[in-house]
PDB file of C-alpha atoms in Angstrom:
ATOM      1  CA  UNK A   1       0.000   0.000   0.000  1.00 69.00           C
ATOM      2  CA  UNK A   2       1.161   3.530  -0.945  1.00 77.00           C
ATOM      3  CA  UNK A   3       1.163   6.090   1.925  1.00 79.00           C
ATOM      4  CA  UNK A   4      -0.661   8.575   1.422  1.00 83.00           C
ATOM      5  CA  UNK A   5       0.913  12.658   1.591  1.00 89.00           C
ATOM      6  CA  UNK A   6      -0.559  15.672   2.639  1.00 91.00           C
ATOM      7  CA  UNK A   7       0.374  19.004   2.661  1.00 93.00           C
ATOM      8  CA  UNK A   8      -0.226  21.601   5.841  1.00 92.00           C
ATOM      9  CA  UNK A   9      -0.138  25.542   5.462  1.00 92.00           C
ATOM     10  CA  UNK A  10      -0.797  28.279   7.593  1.00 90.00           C
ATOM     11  CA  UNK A  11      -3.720  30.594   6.951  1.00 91.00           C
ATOM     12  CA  UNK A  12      -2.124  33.743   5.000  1.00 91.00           C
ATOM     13  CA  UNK A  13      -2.328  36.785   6.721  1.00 89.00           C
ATOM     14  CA  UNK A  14      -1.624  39.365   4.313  1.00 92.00           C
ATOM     15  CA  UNK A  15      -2.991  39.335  -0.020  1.00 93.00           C
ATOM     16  CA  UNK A  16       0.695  38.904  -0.397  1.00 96.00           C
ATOM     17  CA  UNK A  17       1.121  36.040   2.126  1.00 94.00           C
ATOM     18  CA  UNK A  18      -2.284  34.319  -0.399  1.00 93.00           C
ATOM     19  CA  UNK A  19      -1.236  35.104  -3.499  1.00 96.00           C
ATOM     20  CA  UNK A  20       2.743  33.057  -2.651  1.00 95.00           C
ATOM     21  CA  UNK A  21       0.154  30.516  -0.849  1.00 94.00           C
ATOM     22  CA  UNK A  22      -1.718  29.992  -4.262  1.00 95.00           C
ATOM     23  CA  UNK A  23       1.395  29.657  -6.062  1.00 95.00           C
ATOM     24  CA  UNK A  24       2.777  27.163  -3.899  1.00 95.00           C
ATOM     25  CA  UNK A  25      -0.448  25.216  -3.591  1.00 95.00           C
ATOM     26  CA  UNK A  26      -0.720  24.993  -7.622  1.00 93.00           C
ATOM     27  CA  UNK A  27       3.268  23.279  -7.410  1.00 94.00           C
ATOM     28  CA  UNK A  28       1.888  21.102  -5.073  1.00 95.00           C
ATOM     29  CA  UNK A  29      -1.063  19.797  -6.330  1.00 95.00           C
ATOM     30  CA  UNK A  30       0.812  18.283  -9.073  1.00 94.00           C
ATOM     31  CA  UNK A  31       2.285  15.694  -6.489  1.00 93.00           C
ATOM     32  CA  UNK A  32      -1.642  14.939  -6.260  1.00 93.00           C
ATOM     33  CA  UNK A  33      -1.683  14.959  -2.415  1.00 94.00           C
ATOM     34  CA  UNK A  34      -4.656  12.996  -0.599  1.00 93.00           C
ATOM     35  CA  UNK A  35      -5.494  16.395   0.880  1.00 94.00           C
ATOM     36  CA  UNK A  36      -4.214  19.695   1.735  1.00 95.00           C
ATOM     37  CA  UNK A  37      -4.821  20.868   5.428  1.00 93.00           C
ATOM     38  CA  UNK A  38      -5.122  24.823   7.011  1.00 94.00           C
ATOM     39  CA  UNK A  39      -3.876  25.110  10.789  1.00 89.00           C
ATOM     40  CA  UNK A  40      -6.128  26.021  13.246  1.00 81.00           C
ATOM     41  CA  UNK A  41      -4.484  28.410  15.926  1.00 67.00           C
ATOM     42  CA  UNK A  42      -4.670  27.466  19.892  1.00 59.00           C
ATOM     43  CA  UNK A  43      -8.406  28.526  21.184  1.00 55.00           C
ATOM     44  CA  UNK A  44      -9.472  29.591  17.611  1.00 55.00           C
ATOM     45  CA  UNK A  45      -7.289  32.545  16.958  1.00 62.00           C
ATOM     46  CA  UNK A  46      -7.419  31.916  13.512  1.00 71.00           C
ATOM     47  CA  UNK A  47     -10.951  30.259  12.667  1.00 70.00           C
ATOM     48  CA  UNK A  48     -12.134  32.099  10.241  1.00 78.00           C
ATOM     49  CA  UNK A  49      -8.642  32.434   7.937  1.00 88.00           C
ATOM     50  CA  UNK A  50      -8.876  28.939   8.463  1.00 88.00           C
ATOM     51  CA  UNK A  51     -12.267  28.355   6.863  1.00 87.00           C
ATOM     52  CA  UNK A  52     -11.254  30.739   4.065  1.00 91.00           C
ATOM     53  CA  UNK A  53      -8.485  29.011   3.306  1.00 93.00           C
ATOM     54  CA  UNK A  54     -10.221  25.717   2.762  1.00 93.00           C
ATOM     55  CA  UNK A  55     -13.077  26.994   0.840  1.00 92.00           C
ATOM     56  CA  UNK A  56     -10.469  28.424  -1.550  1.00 94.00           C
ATOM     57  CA  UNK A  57      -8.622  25.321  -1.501  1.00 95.00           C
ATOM     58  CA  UNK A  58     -11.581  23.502  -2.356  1.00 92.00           C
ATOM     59  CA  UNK A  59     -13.697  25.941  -4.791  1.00 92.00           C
ATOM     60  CA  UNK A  60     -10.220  25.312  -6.642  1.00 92.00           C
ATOM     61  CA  UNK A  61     -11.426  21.780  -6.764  1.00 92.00           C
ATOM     62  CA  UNK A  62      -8.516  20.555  -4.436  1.00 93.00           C
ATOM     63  CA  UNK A  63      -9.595  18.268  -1.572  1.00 93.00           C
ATOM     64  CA  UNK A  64      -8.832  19.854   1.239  1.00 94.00           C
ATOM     65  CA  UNK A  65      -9.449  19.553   5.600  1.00 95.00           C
ATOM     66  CA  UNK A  66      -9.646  22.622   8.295  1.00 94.00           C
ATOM     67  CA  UNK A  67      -7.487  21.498  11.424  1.00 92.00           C
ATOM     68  CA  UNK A  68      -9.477  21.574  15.027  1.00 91.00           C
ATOM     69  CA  UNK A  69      -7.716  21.971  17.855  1.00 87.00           C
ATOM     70  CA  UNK A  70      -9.623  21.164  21.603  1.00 83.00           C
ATOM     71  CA  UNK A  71      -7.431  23.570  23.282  1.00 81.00           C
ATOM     72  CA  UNK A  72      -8.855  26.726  25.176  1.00 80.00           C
ATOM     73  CA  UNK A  73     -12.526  25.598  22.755  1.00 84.00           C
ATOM     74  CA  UNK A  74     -15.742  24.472  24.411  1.00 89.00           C
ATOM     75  CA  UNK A  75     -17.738  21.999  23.877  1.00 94.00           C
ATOM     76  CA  UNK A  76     -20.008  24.767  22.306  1.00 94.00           C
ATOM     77  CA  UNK A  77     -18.101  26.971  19.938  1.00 88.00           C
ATOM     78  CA  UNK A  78     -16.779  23.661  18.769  1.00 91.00           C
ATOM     79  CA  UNK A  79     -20.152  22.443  17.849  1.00 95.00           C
ATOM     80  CA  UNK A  80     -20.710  26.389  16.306  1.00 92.00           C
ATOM     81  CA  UNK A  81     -17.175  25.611  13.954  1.00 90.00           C
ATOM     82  CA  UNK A  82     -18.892  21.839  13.009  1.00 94.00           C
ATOM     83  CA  UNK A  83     -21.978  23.408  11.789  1.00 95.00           C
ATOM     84  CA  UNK A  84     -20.031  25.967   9.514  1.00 90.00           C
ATOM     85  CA  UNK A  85     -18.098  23.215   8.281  1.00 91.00           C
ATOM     86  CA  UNK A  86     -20.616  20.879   7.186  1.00 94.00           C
ATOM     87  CA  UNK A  87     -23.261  23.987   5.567  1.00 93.00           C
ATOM     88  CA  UNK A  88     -19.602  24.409   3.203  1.00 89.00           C
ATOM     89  CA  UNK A  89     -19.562  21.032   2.225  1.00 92.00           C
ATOM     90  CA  UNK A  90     -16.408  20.107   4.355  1.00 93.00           C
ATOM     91  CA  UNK A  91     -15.823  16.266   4.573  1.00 94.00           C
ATOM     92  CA  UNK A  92     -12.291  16.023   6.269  1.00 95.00           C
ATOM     93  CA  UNK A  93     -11.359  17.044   9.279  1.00 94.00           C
ATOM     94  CA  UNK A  94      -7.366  17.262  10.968  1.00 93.00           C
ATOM     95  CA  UNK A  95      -8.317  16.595  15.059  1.00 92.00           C
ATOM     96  CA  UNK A  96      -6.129  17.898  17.217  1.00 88.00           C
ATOM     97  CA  UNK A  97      -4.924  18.150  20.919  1.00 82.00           C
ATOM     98  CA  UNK A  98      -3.089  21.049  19.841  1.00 76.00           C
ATOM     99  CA  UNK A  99      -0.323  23.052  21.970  1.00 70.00           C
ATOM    100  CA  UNK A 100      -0.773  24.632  25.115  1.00 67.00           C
ATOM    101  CA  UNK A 101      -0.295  28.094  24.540  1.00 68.00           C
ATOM    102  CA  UNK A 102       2.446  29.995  27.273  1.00 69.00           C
ATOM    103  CA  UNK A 103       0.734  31.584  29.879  1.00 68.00           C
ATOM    104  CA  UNK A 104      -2.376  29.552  29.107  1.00 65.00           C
ATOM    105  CA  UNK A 105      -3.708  27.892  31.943  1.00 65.00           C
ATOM    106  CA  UNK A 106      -6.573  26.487  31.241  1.00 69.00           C
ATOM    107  CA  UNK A 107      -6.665  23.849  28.556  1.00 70.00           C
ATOM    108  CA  UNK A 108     -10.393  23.946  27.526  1.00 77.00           C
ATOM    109  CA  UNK A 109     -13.377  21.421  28.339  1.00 86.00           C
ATOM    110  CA  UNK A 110     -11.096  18.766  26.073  1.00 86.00           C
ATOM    111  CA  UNK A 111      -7.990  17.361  27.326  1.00 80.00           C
ATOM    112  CA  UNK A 112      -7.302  15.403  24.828  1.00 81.00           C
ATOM    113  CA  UNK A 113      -7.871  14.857  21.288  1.00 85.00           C
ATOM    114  CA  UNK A 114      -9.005  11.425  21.556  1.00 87.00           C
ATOM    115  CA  UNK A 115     -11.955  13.510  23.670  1.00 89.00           C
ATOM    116  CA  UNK A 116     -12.181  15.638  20.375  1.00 92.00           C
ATOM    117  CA  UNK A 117     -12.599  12.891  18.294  1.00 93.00           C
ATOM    118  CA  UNK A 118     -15.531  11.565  20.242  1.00 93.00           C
ATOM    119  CA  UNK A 119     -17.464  14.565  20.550  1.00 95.00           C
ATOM    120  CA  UNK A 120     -17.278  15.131  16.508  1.00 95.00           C
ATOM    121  CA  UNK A 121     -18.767  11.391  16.228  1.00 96.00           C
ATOM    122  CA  UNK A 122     -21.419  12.182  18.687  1.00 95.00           C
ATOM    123  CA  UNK A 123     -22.257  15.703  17.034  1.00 96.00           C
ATOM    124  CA  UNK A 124     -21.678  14.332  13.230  1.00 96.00           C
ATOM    125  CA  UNK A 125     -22.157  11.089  13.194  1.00 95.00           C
ATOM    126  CA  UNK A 126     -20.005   9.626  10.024  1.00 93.00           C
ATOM    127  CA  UNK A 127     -20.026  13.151   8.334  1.00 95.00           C
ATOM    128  CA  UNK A 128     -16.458  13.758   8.586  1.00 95.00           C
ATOM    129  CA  UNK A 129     -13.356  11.231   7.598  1.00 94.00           C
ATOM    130  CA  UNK A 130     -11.134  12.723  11.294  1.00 94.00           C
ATOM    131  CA  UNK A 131      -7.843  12.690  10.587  1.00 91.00           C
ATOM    132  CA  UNK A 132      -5.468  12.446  13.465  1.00 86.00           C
ATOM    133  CA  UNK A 133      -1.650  12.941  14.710  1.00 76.00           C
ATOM    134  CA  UNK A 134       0.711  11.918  17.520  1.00 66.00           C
ATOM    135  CA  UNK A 135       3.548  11.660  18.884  1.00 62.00           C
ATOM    136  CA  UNK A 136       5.928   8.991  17.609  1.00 61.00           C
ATOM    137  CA  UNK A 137       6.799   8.099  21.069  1.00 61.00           C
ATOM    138  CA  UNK A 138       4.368   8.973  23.608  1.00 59.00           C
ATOM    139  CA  UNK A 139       3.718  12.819  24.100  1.00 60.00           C
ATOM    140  CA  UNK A 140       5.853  15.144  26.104  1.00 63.00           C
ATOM    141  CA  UNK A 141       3.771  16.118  28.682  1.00 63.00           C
ATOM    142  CA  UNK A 142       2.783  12.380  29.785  1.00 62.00           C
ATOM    143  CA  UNK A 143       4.303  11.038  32.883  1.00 63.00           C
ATOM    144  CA  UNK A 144       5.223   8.262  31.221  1.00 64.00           C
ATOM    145  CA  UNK A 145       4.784   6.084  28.396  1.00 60.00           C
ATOM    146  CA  UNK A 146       2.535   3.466  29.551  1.00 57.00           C
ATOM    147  CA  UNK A 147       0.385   6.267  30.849  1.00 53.00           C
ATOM    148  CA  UNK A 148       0.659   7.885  27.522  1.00 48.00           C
ATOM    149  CA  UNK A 149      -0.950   4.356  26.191  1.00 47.00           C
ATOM    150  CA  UNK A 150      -3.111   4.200  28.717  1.00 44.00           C
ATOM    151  CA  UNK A 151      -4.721   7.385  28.744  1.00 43.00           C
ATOM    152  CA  UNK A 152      -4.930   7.919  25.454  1.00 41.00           C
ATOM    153  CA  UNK A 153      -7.301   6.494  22.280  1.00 34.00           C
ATOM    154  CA  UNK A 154      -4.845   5.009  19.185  1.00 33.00           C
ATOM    155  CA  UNK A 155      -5.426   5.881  16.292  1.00 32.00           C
ATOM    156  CA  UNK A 156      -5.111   3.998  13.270  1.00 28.00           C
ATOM    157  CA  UNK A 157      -4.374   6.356  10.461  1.00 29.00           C
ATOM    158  CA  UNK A 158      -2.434   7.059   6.847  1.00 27.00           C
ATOM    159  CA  UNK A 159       1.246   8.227   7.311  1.00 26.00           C
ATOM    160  CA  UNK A 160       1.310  12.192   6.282  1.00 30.00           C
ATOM    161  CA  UNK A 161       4.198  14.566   4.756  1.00 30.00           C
ATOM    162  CA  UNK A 162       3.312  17.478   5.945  1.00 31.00           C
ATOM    163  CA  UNK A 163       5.526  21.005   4.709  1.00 32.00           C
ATOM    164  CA  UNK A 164       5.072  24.081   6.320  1.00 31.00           C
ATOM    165  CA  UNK A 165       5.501  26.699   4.447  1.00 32.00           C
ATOM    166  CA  UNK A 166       5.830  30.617   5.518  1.00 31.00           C
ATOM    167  CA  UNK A 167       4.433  32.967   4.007  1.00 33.00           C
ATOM    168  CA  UNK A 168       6.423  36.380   5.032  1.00 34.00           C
ATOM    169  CA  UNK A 169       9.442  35.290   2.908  1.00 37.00           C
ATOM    170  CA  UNK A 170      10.272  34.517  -0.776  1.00 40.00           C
ATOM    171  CA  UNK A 171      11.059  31.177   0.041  1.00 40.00           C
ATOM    172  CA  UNK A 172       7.932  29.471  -0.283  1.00 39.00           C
ATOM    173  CA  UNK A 173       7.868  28.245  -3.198  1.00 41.00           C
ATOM    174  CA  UNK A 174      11.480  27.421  -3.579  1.00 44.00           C
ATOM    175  CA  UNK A 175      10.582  24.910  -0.352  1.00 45.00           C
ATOM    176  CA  UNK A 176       7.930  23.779  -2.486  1.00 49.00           C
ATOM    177  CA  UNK A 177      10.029  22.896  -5.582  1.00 51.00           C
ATOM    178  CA  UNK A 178      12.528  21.226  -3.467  1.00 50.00           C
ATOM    179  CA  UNK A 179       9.713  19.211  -1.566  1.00 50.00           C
ATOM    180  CA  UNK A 180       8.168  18.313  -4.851  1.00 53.00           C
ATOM    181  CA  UNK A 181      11.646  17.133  -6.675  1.00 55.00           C
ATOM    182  CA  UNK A 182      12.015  15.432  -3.372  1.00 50.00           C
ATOM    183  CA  UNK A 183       8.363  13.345  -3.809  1.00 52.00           C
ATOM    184  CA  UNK A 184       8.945  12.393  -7.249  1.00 55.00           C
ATOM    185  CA  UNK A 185      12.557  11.052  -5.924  1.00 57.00           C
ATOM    186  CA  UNK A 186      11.043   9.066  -3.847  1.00 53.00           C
ATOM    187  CA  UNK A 187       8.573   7.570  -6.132  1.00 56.00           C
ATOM    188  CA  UNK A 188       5.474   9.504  -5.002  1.00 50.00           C
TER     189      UNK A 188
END
């Protein structure tokens, strides 16, 4: 079986930081990727650049998939960022823990993303194909590995290449021609 790849990107920020992101996204979708994914900053901070991002990606008939991270979200705005993706059509979904923020000290009514996971299923039913990620190893913040196991739901999922690309510099799509050169080396 052929893994699967994927590409991640930021939300742009700027017209400028869109336009590069276009550019790059058009070198990349020649390596025909399984999906291209939008980050989804701690607590929401960037929700709706998020969203924009994957309608573009998608009204460009690329298949794309909104990350959503638990931490510093209820339960309810959540639920509110569900609803908005399935009235756009949005079939794949990137669920993550996500990073505690500095200074943040209060991770949200979801620990864990295996708690994530569960709530989409209850809210969605099948709707969305969840897409997951993990630590290699157990995750940093565990007390230990077997409580890492323990504590925490596996996931059975596609291996993902993920490139992250930045928008504030020229270098974007010079990463991408390297990372596509790269693919076809390897055969994907």
């Amino acid at each position: 079986m052929k893994p699967e790849i994927s590409f991640e990107f930021f939300p742009p920020q700027t017209a400028e930081g869109a336009e590069k992101l276009r550019a790059t996204r058009r070198q990349l979708a020649q390596l025909k990727p399984a999906f291209f994914s939008c980050t989804f900053g701690a607590g929401g901070s960037t929700r709706d650049r998020t969203l924009e991002t994957v309608l573009e990606i998608q009204a460009e008939g690329l298949p794309a998939a909104p990350h959503l991270s638990c931490i510093g979200s209820t339960r309810e705005n959540i639920r509110a960022v569900l609803d908005r993706y399935q009235a756009a059509g949005i079939r794949r979904i990137v669920a993550l823990r996500g990073d505690l923020p500095s200074g943040m000290a209060d991770a949200g009514e979801f620990r864990y993303a295996n708690e994530l996971v569960a709530f989409i299923r209850a809210e969605t039913g099948d709707w969305f194909h969840i897409e997951v990620a993990a630590y290699p190893e157990y995750h940093p913040q565990a007390q230990s590995p077997r409580a890492r196991w323990e504590t925490h739901a596996l996931f059975h999922h596609t291996a993902l290449a993920e490139i992250y690309t930045t928008h504030s510099t020229g270098n974007t799509v010079t990463a991408a021609e390297a990372m596509a050169k790269h693919m076809r080396a390897a055969g994907f």
